[in-house]
Short mmCIF file of C-alpha atoms and ligand atoms in Angstrom, two decimals:
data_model
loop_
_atom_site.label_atom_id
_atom_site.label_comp_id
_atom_site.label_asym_id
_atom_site.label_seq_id
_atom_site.Cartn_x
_atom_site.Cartn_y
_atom_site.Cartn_z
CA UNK A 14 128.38 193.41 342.31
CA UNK A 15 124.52 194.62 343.11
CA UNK A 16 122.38 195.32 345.98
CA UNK A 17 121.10 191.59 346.59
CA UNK A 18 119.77 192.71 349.83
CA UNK A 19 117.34 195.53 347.74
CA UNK A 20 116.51 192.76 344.81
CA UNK A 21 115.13 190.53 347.38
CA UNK A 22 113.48 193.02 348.67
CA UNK A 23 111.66 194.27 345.42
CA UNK A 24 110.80 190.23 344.78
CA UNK A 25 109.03 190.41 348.55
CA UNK A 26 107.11 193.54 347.79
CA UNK A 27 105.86 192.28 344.47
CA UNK A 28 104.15 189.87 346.13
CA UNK A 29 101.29 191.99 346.88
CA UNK A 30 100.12 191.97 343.38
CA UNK A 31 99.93 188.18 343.10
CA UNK A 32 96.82 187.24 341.52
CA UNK A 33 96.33 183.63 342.76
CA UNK A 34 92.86 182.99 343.58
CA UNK A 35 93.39 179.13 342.79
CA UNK A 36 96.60 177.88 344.07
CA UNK A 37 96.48 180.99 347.12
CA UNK A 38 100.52 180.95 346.94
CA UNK A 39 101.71 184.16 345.55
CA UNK A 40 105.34 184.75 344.25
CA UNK A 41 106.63 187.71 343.36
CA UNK A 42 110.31 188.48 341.33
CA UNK A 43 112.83 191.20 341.04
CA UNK A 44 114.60 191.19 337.71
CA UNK A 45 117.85 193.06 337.36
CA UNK A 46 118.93 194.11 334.25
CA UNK A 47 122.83 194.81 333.23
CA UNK A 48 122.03 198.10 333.15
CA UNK A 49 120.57 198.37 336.62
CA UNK A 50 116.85 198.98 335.60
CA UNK A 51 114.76 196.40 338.31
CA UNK A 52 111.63 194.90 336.43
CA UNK A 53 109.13 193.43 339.12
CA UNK A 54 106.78 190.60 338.41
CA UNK A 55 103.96 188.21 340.02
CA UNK A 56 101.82 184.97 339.19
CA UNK A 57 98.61 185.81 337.46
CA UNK A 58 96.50 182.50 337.31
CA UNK A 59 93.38 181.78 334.88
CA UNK A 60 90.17 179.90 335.37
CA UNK A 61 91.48 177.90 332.71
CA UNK A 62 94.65 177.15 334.30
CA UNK A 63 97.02 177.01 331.67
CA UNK A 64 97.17 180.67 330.55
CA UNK A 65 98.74 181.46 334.13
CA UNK A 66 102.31 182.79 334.16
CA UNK A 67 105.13 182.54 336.91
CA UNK A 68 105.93 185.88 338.74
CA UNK A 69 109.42 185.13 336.80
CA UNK A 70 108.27 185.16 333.22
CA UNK A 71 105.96 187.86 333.89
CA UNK A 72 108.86 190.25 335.06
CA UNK A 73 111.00 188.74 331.97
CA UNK A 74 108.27 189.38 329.93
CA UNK A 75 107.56 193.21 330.48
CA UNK A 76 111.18 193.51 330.61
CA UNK A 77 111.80 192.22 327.09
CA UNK A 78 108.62 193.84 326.20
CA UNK A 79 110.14 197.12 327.21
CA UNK A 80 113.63 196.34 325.39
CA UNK A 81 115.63 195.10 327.62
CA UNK A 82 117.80 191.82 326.52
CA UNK A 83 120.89 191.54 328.97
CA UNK A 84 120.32 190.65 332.36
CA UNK A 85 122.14 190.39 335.89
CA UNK A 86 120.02 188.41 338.56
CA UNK A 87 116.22 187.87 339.59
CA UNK A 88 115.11 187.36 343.12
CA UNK A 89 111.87 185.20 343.66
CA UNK A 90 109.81 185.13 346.62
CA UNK A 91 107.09 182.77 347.33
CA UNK A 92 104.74 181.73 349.98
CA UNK A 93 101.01 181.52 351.00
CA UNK A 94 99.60 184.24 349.79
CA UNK A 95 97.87 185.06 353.64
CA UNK A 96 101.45 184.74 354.95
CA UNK A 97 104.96 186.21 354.69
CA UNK A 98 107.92 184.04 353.38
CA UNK A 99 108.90 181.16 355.02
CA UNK A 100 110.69 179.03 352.81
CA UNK A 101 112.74 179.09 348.84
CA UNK A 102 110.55 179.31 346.06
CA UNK A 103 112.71 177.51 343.17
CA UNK A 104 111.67 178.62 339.62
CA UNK A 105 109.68 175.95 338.05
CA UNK A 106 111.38 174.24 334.87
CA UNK A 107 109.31 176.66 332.35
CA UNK A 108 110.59 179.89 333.75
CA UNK A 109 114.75 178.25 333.81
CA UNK A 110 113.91 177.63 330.34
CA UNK A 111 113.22 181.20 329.47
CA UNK A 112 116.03 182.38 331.64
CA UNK A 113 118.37 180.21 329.05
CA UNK A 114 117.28 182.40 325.89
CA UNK A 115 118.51 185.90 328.29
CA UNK A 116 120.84 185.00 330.64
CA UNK A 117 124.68 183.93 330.59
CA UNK A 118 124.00 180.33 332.69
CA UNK A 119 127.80 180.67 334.21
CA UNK A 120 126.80 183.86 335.59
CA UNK A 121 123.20 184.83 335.93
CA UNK A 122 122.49 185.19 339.37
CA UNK A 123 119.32 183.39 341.00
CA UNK A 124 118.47 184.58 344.76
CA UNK A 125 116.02 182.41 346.42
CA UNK A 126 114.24 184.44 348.83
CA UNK A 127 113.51 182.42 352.80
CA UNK A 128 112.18 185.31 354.61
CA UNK A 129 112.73 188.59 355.00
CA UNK A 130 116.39 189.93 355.01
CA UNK A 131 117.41 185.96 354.48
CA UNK A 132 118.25 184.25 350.76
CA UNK A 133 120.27 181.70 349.18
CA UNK A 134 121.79 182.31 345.50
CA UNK A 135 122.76 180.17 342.60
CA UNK A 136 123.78 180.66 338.96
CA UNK A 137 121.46 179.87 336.29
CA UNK A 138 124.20 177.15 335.70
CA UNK A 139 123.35 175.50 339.04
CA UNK A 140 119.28 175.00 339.15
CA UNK A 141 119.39 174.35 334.75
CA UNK A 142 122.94 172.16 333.80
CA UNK A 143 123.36 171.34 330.43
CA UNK A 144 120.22 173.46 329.19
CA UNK A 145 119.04 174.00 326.14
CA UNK A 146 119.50 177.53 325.01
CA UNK A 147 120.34 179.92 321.82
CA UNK A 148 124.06 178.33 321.90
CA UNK A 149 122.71 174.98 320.92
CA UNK A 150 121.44 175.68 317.85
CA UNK A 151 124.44 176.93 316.39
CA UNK A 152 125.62 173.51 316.19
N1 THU B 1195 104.75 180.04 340.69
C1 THU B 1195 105.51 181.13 340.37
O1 THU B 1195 105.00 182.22 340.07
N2 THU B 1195 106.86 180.98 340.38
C2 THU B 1195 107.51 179.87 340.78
O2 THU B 1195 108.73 179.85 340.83
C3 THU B 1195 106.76 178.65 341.14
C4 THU B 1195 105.28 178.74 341.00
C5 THU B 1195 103.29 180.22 340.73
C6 THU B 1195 102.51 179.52 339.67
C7 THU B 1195 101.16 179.39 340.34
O3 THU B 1195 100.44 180.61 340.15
C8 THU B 1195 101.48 179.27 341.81
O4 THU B 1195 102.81 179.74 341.95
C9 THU B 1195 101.37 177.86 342.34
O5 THU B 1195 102.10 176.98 341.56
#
């Protein structure tokens, strides 16, 4: 069990430091590790497009950056960026790829942020089936 209410709320707040002067739709994430550290996270864009990263690999990044390798959940929240929350943000296919390499699919948690105080929540599992992760190799 965790505070799902308080992850969401971290993901909502990190939205603030969105840079997103392209798309305008800033996302931030809350990731929780098993140990109960949060690691926050937002979308940084890049006049060149591709270099941008997801608020979700940003906060996995600094987290694995920083040591951490076992994780719980991550809350995302996304919306215009002049706006509050309005509706899910679903991680795009890159970030439930890196989720694979960290998480346990059957039980890392994914809350999807609607609004303030409102979410929805899936396993990794759920939004990636049958993906591709460290397991695989191992023939
Ligand atoms: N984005 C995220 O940060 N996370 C998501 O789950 C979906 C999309 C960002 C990438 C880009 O900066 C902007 O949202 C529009 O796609």
């Amino acid at each position: 069990m965790f505070n799902e209410k308080r992850l969401v709320e971290e993901a909502i707040r990190a939205r603030k430091f969105a840079y997103a002067p392209y798309s305008h739709f800033a996302v931030g994430a809350a990731l929780l590790t098993e140990n109960g550290k949060i690691f926050s996270g937002c979308n940084i864009e890049s006049a060149a497009f591709t270099p941008g990263s997801c608020a979700e690999r940003t906060a996995f990044f600094k987290a694995v950056s920083e040591g951490e390798r076992a994780f719980r959940a991550i809350a995302i929240a996304g919306g215009k960026e002049d706006g509050p929350v309005r509706g899910v943000c679903p991680p795009c296919g890159v970030c439930r790829q890196v989720m694979m390499e960290f998480c346990r699919p059957e039980t890392f948690t994914i809350l999807l942020a609607e609004g303030a105080g409102k979410w929805q929540s899936f396993t990794l599992e759920q939004l990636f089936p049958l993906g591709f992760g460290p397991c695989s190799l191992k023939g």
